[in-house]
Short mmCIF file of C-alpha atoms and ligand atoms in Angstrom, two decimals:
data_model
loop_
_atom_site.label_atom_id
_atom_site.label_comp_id
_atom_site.label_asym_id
_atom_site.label_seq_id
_atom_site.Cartn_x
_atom_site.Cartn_y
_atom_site.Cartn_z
CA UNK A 1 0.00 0.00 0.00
CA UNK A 2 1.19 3.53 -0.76
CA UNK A 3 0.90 6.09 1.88
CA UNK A 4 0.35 9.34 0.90
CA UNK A 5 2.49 11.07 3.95
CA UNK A 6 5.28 9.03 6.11
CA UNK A 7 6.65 10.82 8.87
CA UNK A 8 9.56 9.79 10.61
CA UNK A 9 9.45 10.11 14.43
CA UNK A 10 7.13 9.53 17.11
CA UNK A 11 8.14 12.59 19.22
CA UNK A 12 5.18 15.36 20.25
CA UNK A 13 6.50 17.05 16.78
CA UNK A 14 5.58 14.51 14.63
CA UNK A 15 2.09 13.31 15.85
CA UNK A 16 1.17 16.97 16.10
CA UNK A 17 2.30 16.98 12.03
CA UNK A 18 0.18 13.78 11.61
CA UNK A 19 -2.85 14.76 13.69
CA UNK A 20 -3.01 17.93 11.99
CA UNK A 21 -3.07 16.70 8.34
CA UNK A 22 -5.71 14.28 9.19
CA UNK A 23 -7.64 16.86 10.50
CA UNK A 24 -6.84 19.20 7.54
CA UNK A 25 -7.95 16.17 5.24
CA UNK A 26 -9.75 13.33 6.62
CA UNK A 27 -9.15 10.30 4.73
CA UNK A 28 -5.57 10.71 3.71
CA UNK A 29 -3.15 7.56 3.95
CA UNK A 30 -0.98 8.92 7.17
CA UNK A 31 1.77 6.55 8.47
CA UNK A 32 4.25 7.53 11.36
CA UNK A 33 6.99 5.66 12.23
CA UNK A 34 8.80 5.73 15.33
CA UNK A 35 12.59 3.53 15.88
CA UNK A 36 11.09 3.18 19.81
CA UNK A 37 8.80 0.78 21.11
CA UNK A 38 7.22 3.74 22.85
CA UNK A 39 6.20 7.18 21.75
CA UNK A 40 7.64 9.90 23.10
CA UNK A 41 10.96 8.56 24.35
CA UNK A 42 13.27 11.01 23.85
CA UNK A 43 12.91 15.27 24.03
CA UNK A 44 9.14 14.94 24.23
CA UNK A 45 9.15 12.49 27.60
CA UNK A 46 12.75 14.09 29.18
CA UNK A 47 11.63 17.83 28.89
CA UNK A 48 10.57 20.41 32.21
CA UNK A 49 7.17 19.90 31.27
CA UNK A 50 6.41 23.89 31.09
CA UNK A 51 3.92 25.27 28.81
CA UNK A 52 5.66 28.50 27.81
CA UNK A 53 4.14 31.85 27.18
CA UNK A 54 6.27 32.65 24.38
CA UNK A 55 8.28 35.29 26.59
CA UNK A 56 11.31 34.64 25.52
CA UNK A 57 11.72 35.05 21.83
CA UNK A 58 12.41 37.40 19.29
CA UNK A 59 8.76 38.98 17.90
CA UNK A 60 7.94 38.14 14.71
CA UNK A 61 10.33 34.66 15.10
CA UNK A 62 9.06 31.27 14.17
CA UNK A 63 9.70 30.52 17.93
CA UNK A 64 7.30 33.81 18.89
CA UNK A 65 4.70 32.89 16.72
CA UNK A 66 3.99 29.16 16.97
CA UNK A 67 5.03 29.62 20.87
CA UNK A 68 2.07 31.59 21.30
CA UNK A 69 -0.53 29.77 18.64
CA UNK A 70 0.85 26.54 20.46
CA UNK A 71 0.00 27.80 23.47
CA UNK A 72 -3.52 28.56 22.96
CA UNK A 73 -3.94 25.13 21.02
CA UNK A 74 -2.48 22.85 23.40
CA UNK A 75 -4.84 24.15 26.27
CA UNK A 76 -7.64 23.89 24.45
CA UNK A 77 -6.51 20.34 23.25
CA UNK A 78 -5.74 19.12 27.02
CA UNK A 79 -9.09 20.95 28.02
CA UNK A 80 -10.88 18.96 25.51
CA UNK A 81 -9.38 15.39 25.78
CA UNK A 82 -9.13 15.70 30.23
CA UNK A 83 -5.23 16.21 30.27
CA UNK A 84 -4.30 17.40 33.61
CA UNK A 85 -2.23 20.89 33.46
CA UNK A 86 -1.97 23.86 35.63
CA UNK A 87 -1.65 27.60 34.47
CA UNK A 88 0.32 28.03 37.73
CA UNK A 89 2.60 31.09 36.37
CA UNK A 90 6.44 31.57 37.21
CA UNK A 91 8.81 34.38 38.35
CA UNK A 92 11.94 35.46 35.85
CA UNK A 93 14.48 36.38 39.04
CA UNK A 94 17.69 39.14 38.40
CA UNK A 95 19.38 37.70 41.60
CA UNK A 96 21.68 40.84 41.30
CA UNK A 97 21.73 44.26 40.40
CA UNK A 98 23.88 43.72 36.80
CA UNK A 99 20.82 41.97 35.36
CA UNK A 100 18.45 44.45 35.98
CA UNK A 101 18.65 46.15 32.72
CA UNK A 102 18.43 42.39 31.21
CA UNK A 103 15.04 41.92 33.20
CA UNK A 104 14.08 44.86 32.16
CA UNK A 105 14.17 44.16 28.50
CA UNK A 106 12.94 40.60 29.05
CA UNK A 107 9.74 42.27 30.78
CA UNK A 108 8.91 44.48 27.34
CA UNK A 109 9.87 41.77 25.21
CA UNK A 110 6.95 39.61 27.16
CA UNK A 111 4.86 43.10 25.85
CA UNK A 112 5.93 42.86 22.16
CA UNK A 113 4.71 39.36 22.32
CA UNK A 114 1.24 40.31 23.68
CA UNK A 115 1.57 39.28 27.33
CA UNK A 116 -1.10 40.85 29.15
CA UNK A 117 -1.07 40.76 33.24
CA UNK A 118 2.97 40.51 33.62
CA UNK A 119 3.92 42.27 36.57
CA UNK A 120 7.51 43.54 38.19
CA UNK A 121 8.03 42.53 41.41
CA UNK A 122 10.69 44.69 43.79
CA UNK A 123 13.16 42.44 45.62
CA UNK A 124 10.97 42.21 48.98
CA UNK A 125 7.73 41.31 46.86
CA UNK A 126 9.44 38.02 45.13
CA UNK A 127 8.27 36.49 48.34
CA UNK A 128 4.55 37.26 47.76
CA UNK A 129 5.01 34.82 45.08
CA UNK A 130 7.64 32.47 46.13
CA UNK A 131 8.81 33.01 49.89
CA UNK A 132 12.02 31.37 49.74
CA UNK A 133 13.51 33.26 47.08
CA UNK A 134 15.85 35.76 47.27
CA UNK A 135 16.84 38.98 44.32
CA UNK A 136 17.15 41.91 42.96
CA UNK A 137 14.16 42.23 41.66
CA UNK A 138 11.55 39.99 39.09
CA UNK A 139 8.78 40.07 37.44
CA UNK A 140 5.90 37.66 37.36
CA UNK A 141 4.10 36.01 33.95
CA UNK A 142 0.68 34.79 34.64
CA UNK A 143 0.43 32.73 31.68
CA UNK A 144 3.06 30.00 32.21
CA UNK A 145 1.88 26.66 33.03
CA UNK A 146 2.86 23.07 33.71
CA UNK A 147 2.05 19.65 31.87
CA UNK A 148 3.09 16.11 31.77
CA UNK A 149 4.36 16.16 27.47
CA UNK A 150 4.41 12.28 27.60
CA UNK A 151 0.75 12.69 28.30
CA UNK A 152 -0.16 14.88 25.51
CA UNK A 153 2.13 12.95 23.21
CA UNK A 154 0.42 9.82 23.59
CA UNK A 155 -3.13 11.45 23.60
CA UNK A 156 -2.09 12.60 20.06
CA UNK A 157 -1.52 9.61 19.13
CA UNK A 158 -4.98 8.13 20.60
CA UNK A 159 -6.25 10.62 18.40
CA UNK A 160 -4.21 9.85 15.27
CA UNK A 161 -5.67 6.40 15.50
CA UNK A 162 -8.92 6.98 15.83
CA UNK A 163 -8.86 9.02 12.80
CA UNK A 164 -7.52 6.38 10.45
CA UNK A 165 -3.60 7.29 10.72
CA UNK A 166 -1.66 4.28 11.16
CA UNK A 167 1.50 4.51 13.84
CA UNK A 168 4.58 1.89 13.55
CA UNK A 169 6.70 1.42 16.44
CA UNK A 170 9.94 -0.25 16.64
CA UNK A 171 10.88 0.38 13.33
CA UNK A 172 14.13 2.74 12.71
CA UNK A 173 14.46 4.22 9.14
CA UNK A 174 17.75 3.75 7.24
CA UNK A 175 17.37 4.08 3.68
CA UNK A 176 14.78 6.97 1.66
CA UNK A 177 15.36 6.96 -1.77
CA UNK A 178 12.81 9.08 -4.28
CA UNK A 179 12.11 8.25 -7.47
CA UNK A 180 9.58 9.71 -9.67
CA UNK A 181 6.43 10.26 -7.24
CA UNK A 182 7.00 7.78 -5.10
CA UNK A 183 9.59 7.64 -1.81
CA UNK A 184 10.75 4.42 -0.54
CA UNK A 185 11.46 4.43 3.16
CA UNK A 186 13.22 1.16 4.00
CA UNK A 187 13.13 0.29 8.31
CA UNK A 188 14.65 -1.92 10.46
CA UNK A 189 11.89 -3.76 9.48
CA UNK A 190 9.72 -3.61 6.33
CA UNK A 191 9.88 -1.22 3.19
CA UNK A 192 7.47 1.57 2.70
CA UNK A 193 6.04 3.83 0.13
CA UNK A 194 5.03 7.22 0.30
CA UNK A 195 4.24 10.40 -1.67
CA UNK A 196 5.63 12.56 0.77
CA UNK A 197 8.32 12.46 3.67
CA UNK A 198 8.31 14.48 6.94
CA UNK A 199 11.12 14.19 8.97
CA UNK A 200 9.95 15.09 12.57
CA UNK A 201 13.33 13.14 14.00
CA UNK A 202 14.42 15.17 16.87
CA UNK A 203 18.52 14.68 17.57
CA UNK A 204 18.34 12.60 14.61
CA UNK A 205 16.67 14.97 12.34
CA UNK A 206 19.65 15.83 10.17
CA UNK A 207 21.16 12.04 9.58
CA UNK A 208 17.28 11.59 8.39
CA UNK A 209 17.45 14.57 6.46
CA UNK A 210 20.65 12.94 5.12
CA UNK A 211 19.08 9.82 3.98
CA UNK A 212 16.85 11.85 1.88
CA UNK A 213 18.94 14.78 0.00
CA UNK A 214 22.45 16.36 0.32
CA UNK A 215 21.25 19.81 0.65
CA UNK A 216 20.69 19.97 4.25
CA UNK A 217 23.93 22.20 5.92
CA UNK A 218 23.45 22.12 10.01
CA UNK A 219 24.51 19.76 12.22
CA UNK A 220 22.62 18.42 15.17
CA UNK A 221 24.36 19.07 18.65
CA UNK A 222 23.25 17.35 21.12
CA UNK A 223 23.42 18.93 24.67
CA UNK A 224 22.36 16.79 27.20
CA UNK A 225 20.56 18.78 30.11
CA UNK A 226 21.04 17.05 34.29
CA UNK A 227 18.32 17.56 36.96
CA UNK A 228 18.36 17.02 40.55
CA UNK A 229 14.98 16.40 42.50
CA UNK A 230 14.12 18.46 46.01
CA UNK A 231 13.71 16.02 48.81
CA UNK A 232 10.26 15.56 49.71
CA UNK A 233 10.17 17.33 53.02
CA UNK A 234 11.66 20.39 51.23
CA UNK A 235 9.66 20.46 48.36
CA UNK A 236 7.87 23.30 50.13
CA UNK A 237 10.83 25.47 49.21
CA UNK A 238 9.32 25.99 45.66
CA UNK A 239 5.43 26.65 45.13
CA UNK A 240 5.55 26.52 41.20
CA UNK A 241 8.18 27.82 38.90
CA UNK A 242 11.47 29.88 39.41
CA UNK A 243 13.91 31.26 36.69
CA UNK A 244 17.20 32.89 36.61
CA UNK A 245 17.46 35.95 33.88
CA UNK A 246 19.06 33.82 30.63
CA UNK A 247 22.21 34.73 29.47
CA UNK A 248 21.29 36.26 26.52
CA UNK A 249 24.53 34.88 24.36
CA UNK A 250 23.69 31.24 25.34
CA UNK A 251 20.82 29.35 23.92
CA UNK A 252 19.10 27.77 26.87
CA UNK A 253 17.50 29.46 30.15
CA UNK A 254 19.32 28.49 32.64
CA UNK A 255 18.82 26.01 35.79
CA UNK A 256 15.45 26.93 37.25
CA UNK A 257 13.00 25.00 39.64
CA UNK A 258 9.86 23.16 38.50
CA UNK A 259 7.14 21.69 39.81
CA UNK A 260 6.67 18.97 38.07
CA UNK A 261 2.68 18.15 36.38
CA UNK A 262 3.19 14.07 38.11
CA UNK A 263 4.34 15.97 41.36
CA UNK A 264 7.46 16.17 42.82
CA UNK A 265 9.71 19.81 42.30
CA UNK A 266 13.10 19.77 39.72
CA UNK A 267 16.07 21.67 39.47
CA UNK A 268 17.94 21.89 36.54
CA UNK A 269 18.92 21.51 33.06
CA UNK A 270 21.93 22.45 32.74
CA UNK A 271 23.31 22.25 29.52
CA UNK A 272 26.51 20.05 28.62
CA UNK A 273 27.83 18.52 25.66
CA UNK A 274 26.78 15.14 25.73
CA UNK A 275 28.87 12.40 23.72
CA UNK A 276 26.28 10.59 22.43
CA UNK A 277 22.64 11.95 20.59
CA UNK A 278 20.74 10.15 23.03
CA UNK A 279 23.54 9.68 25.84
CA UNK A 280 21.92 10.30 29.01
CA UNK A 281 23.82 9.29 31.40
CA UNK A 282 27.49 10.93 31.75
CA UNK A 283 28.92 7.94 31.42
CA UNK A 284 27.19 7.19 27.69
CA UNK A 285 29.76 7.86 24.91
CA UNK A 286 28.93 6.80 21.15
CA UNK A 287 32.58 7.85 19.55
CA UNK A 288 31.22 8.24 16.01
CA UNK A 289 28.96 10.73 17.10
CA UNK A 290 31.15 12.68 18.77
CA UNK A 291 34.21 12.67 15.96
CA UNK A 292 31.33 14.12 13.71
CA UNK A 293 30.44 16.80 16.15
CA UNK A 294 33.51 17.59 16.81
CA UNK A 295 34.58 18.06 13.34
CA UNK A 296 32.04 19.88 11.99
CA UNK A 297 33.27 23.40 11.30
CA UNK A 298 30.43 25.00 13.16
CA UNK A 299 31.10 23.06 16.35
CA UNK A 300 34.48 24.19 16.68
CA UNK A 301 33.28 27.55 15.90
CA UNK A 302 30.61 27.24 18.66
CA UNK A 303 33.43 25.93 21.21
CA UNK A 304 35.57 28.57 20.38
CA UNK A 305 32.98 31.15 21.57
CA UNK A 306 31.24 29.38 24.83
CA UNK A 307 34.20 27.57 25.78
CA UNK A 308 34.13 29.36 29.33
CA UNK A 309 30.39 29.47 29.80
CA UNK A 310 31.00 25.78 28.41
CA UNK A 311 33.23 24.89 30.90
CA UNK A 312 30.78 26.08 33.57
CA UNK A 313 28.39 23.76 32.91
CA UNK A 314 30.53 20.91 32.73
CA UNK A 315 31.68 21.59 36.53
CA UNK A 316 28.74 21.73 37.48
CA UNK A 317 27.46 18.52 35.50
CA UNK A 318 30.21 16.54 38.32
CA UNK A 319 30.19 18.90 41.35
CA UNK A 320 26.78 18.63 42.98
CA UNK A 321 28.16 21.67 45.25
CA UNK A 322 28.34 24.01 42.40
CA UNK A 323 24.93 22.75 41.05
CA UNK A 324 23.86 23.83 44.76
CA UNK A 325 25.79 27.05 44.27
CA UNK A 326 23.96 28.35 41.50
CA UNK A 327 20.98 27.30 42.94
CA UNK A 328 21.37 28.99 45.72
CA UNK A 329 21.70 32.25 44.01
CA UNK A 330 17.51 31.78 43.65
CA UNK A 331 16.94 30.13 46.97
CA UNK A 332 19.92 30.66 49.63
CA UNK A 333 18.65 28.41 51.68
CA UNK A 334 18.74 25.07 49.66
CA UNK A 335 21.44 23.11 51.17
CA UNK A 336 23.19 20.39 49.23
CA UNK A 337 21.45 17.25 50.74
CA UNK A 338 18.25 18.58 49.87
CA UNK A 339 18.99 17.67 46.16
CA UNK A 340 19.13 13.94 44.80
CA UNK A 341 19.70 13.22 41.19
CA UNK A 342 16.61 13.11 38.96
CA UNK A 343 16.89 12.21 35.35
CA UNK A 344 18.09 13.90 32.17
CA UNK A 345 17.07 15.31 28.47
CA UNK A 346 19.21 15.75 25.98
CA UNK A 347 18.41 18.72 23.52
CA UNK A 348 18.70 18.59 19.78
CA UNK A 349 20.74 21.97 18.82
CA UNK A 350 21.28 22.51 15.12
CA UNK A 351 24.35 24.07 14.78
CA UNK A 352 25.28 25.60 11.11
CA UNK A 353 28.58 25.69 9.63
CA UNK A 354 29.81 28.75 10.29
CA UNK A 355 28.98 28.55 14.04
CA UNK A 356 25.79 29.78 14.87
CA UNK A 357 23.43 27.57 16.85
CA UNK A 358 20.11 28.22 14.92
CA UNK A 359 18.19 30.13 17.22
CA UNK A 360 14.85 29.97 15.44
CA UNK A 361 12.52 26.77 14.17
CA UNK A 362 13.66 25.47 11.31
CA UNK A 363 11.35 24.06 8.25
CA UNK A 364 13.79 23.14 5.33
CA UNK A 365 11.59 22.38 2.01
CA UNK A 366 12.31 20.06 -0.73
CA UNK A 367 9.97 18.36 -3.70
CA UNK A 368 8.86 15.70 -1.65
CA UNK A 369 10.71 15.94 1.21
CA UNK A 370 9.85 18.49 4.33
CA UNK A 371 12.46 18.33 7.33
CA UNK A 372 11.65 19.99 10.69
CA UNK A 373 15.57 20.50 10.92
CA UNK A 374 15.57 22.71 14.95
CA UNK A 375 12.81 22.30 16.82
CA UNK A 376 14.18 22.64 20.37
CA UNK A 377 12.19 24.51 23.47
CA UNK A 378 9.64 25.51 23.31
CA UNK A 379 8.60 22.95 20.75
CA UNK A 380 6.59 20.87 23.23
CA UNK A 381 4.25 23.97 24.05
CA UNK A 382 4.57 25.28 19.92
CA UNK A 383 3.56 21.27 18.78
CA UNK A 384 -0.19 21.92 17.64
CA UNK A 385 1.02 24.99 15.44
CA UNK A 386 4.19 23.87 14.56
CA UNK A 387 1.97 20.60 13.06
CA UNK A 388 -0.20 22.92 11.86
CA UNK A 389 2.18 24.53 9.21
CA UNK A 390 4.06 21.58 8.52
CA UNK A 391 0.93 20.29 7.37
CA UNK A 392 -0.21 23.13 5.20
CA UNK A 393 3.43 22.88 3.16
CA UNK A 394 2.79 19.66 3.09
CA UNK A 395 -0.93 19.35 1.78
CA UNK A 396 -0.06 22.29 -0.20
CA UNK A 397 2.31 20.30 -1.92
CA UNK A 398 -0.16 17.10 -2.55
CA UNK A 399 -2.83 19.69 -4.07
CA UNK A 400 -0.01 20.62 -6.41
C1 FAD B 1 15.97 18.96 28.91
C2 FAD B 1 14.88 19.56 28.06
C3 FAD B 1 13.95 20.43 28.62
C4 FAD B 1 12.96 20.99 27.80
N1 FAD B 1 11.95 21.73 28.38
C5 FAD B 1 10.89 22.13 27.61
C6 FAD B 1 9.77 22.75 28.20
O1 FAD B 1 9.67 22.87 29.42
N2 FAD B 1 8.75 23.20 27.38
C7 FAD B 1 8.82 23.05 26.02
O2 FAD B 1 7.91 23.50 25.32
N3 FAD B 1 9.87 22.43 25.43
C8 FAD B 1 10.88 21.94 26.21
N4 FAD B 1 11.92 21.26 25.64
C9 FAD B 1 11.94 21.09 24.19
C10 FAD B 1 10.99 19.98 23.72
O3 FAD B 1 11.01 18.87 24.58
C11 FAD B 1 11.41 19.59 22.31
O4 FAD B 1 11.54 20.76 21.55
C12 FAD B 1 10.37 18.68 21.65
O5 FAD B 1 10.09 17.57 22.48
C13 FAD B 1 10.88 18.21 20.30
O6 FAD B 1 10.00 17.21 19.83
P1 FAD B 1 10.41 16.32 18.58
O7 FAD B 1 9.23 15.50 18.25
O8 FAD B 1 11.00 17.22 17.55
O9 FAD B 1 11.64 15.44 19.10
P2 FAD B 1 11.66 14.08 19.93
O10 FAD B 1 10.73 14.11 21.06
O11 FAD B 1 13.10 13.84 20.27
O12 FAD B 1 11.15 13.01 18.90
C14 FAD B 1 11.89 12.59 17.77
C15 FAD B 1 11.61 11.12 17.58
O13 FAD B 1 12.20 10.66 16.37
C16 FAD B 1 12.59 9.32 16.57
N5 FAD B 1 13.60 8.96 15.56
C17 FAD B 1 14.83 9.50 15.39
N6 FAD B 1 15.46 8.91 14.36
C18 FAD B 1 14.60 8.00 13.85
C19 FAD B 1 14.69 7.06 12.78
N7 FAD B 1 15.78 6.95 12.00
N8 FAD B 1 13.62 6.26 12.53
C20 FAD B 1 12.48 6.36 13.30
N9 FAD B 1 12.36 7.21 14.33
C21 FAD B 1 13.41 8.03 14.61
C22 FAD B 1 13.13 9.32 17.98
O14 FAD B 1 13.19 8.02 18.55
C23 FAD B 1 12.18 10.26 18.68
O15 FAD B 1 11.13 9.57 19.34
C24 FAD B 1 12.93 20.70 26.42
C25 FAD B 1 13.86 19.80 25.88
C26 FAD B 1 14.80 19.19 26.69
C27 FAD B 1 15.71 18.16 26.11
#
């Protein structure tokens, strides 16, 4: 049987691609296929489980856009289909008086994007929010929730199901080849044909992209991201969320405290090179995949510039004391013992040649062929509109 759309991956990026174009077009021959026995496995099920507001990013980005779309669609979906989330808010903290003017221009970038309510908070009102944390100053964003992403991923694909789409786990792609209208998409364990490919692959996006076409000139990075857990009896440290002002040269937002949608509070990511795509323990090296990070041009380029802020993270990846350190900057009183290890994610970072680590989505068009090439945070909360164009190009494309 032809298909008329194969996606590859199984990841809350992919079923919100497939769920979309069968709602866009009931009917059409949808297959996703997934190298896990599970869904979600990977970003989707390792992530901090925060539904962004879209505060962060530049206006008029891909991230800024589908951030805030995605937001809007993925309550409504979880209100619809009974998924527990909570619209809790957080507090963005300057714990000293240098990042003021960076708060500052966080707070009207919130504005440029449209979010109403936010409100800056004096040092000695953080505590009307969260009592245990110390600063500067902060502001608070109403609109910032929490949700479990495993959850939602595997409700998508409930709903992908039940509308005819067809989901294949266990099956890894390794071969694509196109010829005339047709794409063959060999697996680990049958051969497939399609009229169109989506690759939705996560820290694997680019090899897939590979597979498929030469023309595709970033390279995935993966940066694996550590969390430690608060100890039950001082969970009540943290009432919902708590983040540090990002360093605006660096693309992640630093190690802030989450409570967690299945209960429990984290602390964390950091963000350190990790020596294998899906390496999540410190100990997990794959040495082919890090020779080809390593010599990509880019990379070096990229280590060349963060090498210090780099080298940061990576003591703090081994000494639990300067994890606690840093944390402590939000909450002084968080003691070392409080902390036990939780688990890790490991983001997918495209990184292009000349050294930039692609800041915004990234949807790279061919004939047949559509690759979601960077889709790191906030993907998760951007999934429903992210799907949503993906699945225009792509039924765009099909209409001719
Ligand atoms: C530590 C961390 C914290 C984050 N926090 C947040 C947050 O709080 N809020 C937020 O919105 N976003 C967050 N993100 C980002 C978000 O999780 C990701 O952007 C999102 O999950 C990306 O989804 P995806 O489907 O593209 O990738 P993935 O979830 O990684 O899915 C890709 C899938 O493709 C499969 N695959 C790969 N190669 C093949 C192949 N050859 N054949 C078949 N299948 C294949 C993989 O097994 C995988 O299941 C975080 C990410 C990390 C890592």
């Amino acid at each position: 049987m032809k298909h008329d759309i194969i996606i590859v991956g199984g990841g809350i990026v992919g079923l919100a691609t497939a769920l979309k174009v069968l709602q866009k077009k009931p009917g059409l021959k949808v297959l996703v296929i997934e190298k896990e026995e599970q869904l979600a496995r990977h970003q989707t099920g390792n992530n901090s489980g925060v539904i962004h507001s879209g505060l962060y990013y530049k206006p008029g980005s891909l991230k800024a856009r589908n951030c805030i779309q995605g937001y809007h669609l993925l309550i409504s979906f979880c209100q619809a289909h009974g998924i527990p989330f909570e619209l809790c808010g957080k507090i963005v903290v300057a714990t000293d008086e240098k990042e003021l003017p960076l708060l500052q221009t966080l707070y009207q970038r919130g504005e440029q994007n449209g979010l109403k309510g936010l409100r800056m908070l004096r040092g000695e009102q953080l505590s009307e929010y969260e009592p245990y944390v110390k600063g500067a100053a902060g502001f608070f964003v109403p609109q910032t929730g929490i949700v479990d992403y495993r959850v939602v991923a595997e409700k998508y694909g409930e709903q992908i199901r039940a509308a005819g789409g067809e989901i294949r786990l266990g099956e890894k792609v390794v071969s694509v080849v196109q010829e005339d209208n047709t794409i063959s998409v060999e697996s680990s364990k049958s051969t497939w044909k399609g009229g169109m490919l989506i690759n939705c692959a996560g820290l694997y996006s680019d090899k897939v992209a590979r597979l498929a076409s030469n023309s595709i000139d970033v390279k995935i990075i993966p940066f694996r991201g550590e969390y430690y857990k608060l100890k039950k009896e001082r969970e009540y440290l943290v009432r919902n969320l708590i983040y540090p002002v990002p360093d605006p040269n660096f693309p992640f937002l630093g190690v802030h405290f989450t409570r967690m949608m299945k209960g429990g509070v984290e602390a964390g990511p950091n963000a350190v090179l990790a020596f294998s795509r899906e390496g999540y323990r410190k100990s997990d090296i794959n040495f082919r995949e890090l020779a080809e990070a390593l010599a990509w041009p880019g990379f070096q380029r990229v280590a060349a510039k963060y090498w210090k802020t780099g080298l940061g993270e990576m003591y703090r990846s081994f000494s639990k004391s300067a994890f606690t350190r840093a944390l402590q900057k939000l909450i002084p009183e968080i003691r070392e013992n409080d902390l036990v290890e939780g688990g890790a994610g490991v983001r997918a970072q495209a990184c292009d040649r000349t050294g930039g680590l692609v800041d915004d989505f990234l949807i790279v068009e061919e004939k047949q062929v559509i690759n979601v090439c960077n889709a790191p945070s906030p993907a998760a909360t951007s999934s429903l509109s992210i799907g949503q164009t993906v699945a225009e190009i792509a039924l765009r494309k099909i209409d001719g």
